[in-house]
Coordinates of C-alpha atoms in Angstrom, one line a residue:
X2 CA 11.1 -24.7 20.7
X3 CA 9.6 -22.2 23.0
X4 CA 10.2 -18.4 23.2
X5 CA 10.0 -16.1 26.2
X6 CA 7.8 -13.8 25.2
X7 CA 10.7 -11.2 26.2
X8 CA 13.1 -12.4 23.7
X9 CA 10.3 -12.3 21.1
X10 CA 10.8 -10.3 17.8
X11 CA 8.2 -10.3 14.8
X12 CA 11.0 -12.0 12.7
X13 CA 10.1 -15.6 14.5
X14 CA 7.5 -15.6 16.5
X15 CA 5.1 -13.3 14.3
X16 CA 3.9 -9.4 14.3
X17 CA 1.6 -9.5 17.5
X18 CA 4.1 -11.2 20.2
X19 CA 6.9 -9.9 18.2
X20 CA 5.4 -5.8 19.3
X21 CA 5.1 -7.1 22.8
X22 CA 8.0 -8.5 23.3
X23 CA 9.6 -4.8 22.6
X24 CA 7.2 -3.7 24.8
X25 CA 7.9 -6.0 27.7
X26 CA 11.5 -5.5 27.2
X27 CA 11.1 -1.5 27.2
X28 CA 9.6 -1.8 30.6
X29 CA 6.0 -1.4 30.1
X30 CA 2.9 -3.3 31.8
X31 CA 3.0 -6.7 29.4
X32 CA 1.6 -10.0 31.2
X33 CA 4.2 -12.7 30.9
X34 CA 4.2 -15.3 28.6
X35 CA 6.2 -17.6 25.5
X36 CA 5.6 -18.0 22.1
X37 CA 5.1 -21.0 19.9
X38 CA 7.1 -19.7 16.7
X39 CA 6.7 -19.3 13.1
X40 CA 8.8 -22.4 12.3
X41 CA 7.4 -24.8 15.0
X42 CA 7.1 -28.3 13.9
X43 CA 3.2 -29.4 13.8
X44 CA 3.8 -32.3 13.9
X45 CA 5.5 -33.1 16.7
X46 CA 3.7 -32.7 20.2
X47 CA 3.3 -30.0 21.8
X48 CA 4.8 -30.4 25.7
X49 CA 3.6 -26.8 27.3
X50 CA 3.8 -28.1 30.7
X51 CA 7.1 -26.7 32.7
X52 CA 6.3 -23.2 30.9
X53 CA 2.7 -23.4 32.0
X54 CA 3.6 -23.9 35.1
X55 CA 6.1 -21.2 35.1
X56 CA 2.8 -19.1 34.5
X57 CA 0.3 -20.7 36.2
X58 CA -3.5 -20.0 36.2
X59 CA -5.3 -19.9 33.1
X60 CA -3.6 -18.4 29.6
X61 CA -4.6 -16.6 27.1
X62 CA -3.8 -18.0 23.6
X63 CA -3.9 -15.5 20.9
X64 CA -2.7 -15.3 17.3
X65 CA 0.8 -14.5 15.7
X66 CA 1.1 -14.6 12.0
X67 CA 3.6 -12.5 10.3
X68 CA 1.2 -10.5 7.9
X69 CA -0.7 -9.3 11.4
X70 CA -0.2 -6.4 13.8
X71 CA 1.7 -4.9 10.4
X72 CA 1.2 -1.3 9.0
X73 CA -0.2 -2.6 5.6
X74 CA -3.0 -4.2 7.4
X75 CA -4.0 -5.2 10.6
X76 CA -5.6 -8.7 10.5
X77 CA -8.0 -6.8 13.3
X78 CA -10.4 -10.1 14.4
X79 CA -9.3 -12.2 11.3
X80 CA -7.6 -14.8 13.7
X81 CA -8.1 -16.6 16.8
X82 CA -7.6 -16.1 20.4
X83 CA -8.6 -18.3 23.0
X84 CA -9.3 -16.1 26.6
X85 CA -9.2 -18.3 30.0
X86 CA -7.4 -21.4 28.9
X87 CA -6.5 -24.3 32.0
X88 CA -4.1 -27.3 31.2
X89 CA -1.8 -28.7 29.0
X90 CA -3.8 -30.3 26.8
X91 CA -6.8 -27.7 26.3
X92 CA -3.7 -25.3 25.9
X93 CA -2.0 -27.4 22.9
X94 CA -5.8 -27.2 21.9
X95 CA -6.1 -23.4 21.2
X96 CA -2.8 -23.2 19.7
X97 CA -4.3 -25.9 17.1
X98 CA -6.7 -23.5 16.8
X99 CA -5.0 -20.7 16.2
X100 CA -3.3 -22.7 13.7
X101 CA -5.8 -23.8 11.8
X102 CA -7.5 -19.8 11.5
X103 CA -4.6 -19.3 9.2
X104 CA -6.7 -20.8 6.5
X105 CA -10.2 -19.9 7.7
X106 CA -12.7 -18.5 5.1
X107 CA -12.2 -15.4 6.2
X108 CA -8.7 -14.8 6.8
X109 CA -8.3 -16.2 3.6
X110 CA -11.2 -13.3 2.1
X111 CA -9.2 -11.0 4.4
X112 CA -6.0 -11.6 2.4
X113 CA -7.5 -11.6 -1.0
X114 CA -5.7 -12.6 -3.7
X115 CA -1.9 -13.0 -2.8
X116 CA 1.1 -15.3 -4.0
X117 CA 2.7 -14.7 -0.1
X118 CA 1.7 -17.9 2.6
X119 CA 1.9 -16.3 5.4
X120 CA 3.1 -18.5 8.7
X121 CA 1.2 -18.4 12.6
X122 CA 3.3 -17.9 15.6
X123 CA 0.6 -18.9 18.8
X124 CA 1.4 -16.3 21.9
X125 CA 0.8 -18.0 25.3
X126 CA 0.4 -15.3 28.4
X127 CA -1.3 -15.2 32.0
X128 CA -5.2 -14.3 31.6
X129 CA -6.2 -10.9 33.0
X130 CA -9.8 -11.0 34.7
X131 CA -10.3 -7.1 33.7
X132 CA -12.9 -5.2 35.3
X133 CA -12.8 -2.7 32.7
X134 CA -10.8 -3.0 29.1
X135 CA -11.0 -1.5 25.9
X136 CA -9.1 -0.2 23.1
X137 CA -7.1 2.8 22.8
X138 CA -5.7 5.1 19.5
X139 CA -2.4 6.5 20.9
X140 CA -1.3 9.3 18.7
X141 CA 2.1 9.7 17.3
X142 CA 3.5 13.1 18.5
X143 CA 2.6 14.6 21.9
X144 CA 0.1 17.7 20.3
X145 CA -2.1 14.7 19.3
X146 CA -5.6 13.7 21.2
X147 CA -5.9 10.0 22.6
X148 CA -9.1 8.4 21.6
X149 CA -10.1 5.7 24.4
X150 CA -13.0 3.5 24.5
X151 CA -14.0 1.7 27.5
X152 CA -16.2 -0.7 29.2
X153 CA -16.9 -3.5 31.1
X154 CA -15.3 -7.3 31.7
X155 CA -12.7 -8.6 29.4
X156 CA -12.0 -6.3 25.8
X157 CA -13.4 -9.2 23.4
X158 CA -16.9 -7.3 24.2
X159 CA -15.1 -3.4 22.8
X160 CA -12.9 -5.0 20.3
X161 CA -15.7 -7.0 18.8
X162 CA -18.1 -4.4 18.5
X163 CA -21.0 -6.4 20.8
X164 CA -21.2 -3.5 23.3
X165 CA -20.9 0.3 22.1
X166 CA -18.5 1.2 24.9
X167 CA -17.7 4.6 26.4
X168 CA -15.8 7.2 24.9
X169 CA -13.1 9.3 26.0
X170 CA -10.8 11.9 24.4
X171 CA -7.9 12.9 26.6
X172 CA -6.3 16.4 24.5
X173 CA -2.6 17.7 24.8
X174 CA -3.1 19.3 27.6
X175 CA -4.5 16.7 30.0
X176 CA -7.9 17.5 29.7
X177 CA -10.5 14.8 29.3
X178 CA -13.5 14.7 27.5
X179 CA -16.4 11.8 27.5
X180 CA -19.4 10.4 26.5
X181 CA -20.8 7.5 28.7
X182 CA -22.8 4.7 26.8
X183 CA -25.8 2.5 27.8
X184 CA -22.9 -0.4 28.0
X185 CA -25.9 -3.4 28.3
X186 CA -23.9 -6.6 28.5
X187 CA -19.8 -7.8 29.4
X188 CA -18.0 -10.7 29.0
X189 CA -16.5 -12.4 31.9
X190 CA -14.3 -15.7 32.4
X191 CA -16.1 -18.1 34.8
X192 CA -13.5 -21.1 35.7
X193 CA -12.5 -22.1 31.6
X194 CA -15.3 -20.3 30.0
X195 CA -16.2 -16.5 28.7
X196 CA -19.6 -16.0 29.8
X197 CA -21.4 -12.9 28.5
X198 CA -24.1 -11.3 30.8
X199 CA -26.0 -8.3 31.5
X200 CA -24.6 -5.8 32.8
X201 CA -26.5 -4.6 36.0
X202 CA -28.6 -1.3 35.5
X203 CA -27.1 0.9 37.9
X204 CA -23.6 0.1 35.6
X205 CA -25.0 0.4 32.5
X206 CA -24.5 4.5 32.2
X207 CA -21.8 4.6 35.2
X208 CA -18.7 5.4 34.0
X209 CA -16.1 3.0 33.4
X210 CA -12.9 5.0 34.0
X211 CA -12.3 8.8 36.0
X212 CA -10.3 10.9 34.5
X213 CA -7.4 9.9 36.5
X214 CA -7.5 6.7 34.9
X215 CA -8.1 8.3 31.2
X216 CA -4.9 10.3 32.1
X217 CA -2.7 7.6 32.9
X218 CA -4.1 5.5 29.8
X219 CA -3.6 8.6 27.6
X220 CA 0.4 8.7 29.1
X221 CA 1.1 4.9 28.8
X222 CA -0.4 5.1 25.1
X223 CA 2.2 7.8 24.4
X224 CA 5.0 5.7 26.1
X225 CA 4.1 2.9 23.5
X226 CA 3.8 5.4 20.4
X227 CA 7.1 6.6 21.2
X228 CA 8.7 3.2 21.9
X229 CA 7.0 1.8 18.4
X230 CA 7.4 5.1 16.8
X231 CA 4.4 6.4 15.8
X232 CA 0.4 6.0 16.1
X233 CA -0.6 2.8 17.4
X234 CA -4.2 1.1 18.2
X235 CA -3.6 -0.4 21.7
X236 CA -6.3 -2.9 23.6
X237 CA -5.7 -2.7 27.2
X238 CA -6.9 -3.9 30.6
X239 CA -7.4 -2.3 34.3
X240 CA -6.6 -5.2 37.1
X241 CA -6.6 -4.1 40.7
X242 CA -5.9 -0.6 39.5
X243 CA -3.2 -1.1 37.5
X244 CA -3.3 -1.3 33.5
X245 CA -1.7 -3.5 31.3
X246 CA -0.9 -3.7 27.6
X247 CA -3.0 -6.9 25.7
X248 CA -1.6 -5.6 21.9
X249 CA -0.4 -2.8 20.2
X250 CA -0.7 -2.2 16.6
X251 CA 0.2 0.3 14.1
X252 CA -3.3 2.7 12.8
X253 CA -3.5 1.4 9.0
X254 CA -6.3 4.3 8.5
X255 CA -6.9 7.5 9.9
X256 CA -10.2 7.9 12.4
X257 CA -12.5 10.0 10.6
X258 CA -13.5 13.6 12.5
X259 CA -17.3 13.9 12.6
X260 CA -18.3 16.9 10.9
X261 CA -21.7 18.6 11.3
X262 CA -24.8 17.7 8.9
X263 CA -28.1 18.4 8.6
X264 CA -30.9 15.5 10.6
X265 CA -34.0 15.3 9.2
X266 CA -36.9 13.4 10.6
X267 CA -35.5 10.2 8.5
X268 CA -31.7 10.8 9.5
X269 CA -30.4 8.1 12.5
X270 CA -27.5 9.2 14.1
X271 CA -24.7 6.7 15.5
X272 CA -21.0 6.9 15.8
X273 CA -18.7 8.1 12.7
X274 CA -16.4 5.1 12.2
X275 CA -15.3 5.0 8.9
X276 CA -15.1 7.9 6.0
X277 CA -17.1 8.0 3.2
X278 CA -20.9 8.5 1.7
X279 CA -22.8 5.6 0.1
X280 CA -26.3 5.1 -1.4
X281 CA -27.6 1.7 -1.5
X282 CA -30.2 -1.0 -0.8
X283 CA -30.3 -1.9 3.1
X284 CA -29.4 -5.4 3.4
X285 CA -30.6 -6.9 6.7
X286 CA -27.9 -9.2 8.2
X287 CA -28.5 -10.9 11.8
X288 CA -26.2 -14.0 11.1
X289 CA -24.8 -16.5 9.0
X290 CA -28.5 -17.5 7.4
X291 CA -28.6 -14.4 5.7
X292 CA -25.1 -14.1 3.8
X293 CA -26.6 -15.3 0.6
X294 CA -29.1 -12.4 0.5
X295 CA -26.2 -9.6 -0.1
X296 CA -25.6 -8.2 -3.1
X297 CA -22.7 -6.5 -4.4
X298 CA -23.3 -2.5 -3.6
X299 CA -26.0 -3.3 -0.6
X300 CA -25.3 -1.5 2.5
X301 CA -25.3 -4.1 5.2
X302 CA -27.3 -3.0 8.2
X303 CA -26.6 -5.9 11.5
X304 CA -26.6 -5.9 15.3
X305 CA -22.8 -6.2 15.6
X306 CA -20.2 -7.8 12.9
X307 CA -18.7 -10.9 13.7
X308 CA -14.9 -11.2 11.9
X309 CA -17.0 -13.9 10.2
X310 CA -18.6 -11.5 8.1
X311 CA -15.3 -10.3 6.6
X312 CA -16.0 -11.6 3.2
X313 CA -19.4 -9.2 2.8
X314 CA -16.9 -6.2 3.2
X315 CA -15.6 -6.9 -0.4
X316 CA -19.5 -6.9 -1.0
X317 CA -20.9 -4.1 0.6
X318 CA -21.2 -0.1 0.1
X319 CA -21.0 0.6 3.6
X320 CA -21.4 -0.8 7.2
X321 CA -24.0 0.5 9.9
X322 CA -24.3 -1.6 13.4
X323 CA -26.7 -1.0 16.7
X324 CA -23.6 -1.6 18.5
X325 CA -19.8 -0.8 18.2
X326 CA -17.5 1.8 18.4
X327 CA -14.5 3.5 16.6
X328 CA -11.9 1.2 17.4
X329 CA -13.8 -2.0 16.9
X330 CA -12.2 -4.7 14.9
X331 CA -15.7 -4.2 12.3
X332 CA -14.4 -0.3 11.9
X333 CA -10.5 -0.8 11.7
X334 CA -11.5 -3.2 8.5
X335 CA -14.2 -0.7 6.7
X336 CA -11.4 1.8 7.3
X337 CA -8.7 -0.6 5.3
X338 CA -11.1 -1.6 2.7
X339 CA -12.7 2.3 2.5
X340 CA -15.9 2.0 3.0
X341 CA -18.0 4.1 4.9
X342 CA -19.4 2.4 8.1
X343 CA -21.6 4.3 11.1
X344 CA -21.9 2.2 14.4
X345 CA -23.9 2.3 17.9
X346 CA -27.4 3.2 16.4
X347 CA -29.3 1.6 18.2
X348 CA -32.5 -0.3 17.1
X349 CA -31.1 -0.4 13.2
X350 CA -32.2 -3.8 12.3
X351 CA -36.1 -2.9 13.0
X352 CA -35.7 0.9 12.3
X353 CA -34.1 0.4 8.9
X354 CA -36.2 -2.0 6.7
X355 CA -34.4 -4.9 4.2
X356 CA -34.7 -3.7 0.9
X357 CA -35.0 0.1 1.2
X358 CA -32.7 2.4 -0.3
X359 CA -30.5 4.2 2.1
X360 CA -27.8 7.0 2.5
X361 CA -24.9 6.6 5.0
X362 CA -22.2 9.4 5.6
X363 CA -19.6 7.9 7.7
X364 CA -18.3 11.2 8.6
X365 CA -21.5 12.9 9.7
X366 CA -22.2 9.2 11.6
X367 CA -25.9 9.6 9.7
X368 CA -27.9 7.1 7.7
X369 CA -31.0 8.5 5.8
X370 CA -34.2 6.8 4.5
X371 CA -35.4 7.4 1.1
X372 CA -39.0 6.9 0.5

């Protein structure tokens, strides 16, 4: 019942292991692993034990389904992963869960109306404690620029948009440009847990990668563009020095290019993330409590968005976070669904007030009060 993850294609065993499995065959820096495919039976038991072993250590169990990883839409945070898995049993466990996020509320909002069912595949592979991870937009022809962001622990912290990492741009001709951010927490395994902690103060505006490093990310992203022809979005990990390739999906939107505006005294400024302009009433949202109080056209203004939240995106205007960056899973969707979204400004919740009427430009990265 079991796959390799090096004989996997997208056909069986779903779009995510079904990329990596290319990947791993082409020779490039995938962890090991097998897949639980499309077709498995559910009902029967689930013995993981010899190819667990084959492994060893803890697993990651991440999300296959066959409308995921695809370039009409990306699925980006609609499904589960479970990071630092140990045993047979607790194993089985996450691929349940993986399972069951088929259906969630909102995978299913994700989806939208659709007559297609769409199947899960469950991806088993050996955990990487990363000291540094991210997510990277590899361009599809070599005259492109490679957009990396960084920081640091495991990628859930980038990818999720709870840290607004560093950013790097490494152009055609090698050079690197970046802007380091005040990176304040990380997530980390701790024996079968992710624990998320703060991240020490002399780290907080260190760098996470030289340029060396940016260089050889910028190279390995081509070698996966070129393998996968064309642009992909690629979250990757640094172990010991060496990277490694978590997922690689094709870009389903275009990142926006900031363009220059005018800041007034009532213009914040964060990260360009999605394109667009809205006008509309700021909607406060710091968790699940506060879902009722959006309105259709409201622009939501939250800490960081959980994939949770995906169901206020067919809601809202526009999107603006105190943390994030341009490849977090909250941008990839506002770019799919076209709505403007500006992240990393930092104090939004208490700056911008609930029920105010705002202006966000989401290719200036500015949001502007109205009296």
């Amino acid at each position: 019942m079991l796959v390799p993850l090096r004989d996997a294609v997208s056909r069986t065993c779903g779009g995510k292991a079904g990329t990596l499995g290319v990947l791993l065959r082409a020779g490039l820096p995938v962890p090991d692993g097998f897949v639980v495919p499309l077709d498995a039976d559910r009902a029967t038991d689930l013995d993981l034990r010899d190819a667990l072993d084959e492994l060893g250590g803890p697993v990651a169990v991440r999300s296959s389904a066959d409308d995921e990883d695809t370039g009409r839409a990306s699925a980006a945070g609609q499904y589960e992963s479970v990071l630092g898995v140990q045993g047979a049993e607790r194993v089985a466990d996450a691929v349940r869960t993986c399972w069951a996020s088929l259906h969630s509320p909102r995978a299913v909002a994700y989806r939208g109306a659709t007559d297609q069912q769409p199947r899960m595949g469950v991806l088993v592979q050996r955990h990487l404690d990363a000291e540094v991870a991210g997510v990277m937009f590899a361009p599809g022809g070599p005259a492109g620029v490679t957009t990396i962001e960084a920081s640091w622990g495991l990628g859930p912290s980038v990818a999720g948009g709870t840290v607004t990492p560093d950013a790097y741009r490494v152009h055609a001709d090698g050079s690197v440009t970046y802007t380091v951010a005040d990176k304040v927490r990380r997530i980390d395994r701790r024996g079968t847990h992710l624990v998320t902690s703060e991240v020490p103060e002399p780290d907080r505006r260190r760098p996470t990668l030289d340029d060396a490093t940016a260089e050889r990310l910028a190279g390995l992203g081509r070698r996966i563009a070129g393998v996968l022809g064309g642009a992909q979005d690629v979250e990757w990990a640094v172990v010991d020095g060496d990277l490694w390739v978590l997922q690689a999906r094709p870009t389903t939107a275009d990142l926006p290019v900031r363009r220059s505006s005018t800041v007034s005294g009532t213009t914040l400024v964060g990260t360009p993330c999605s394109r667009g302009t809205a006008t509309g009433t700021a909607r406060v949202v710091r968790g699940p409590d506060d879902f009722a109080r959006v309105r259709p056209g409201d622009i939501l203004v939250c800490p960081w968005t959980d994939p949770s939240w995906t169901p206020l995106l067919h809601l809202a205007a526009g999107v603006v976070t105190e943390t994030g960056g341009i490849l977090s899973h909250a941008a990839i969707v506002a770019r799919e669904r076209r709505i403007p979204a500006v992240l990393g400004i930092a104090g939004a919740t208490t700056t911008l007030h609930d029920s105010t009427t705002i202006t966000i430009d989401g290719s200036a990265g500015t949001v502007t009060t109205h009296p």
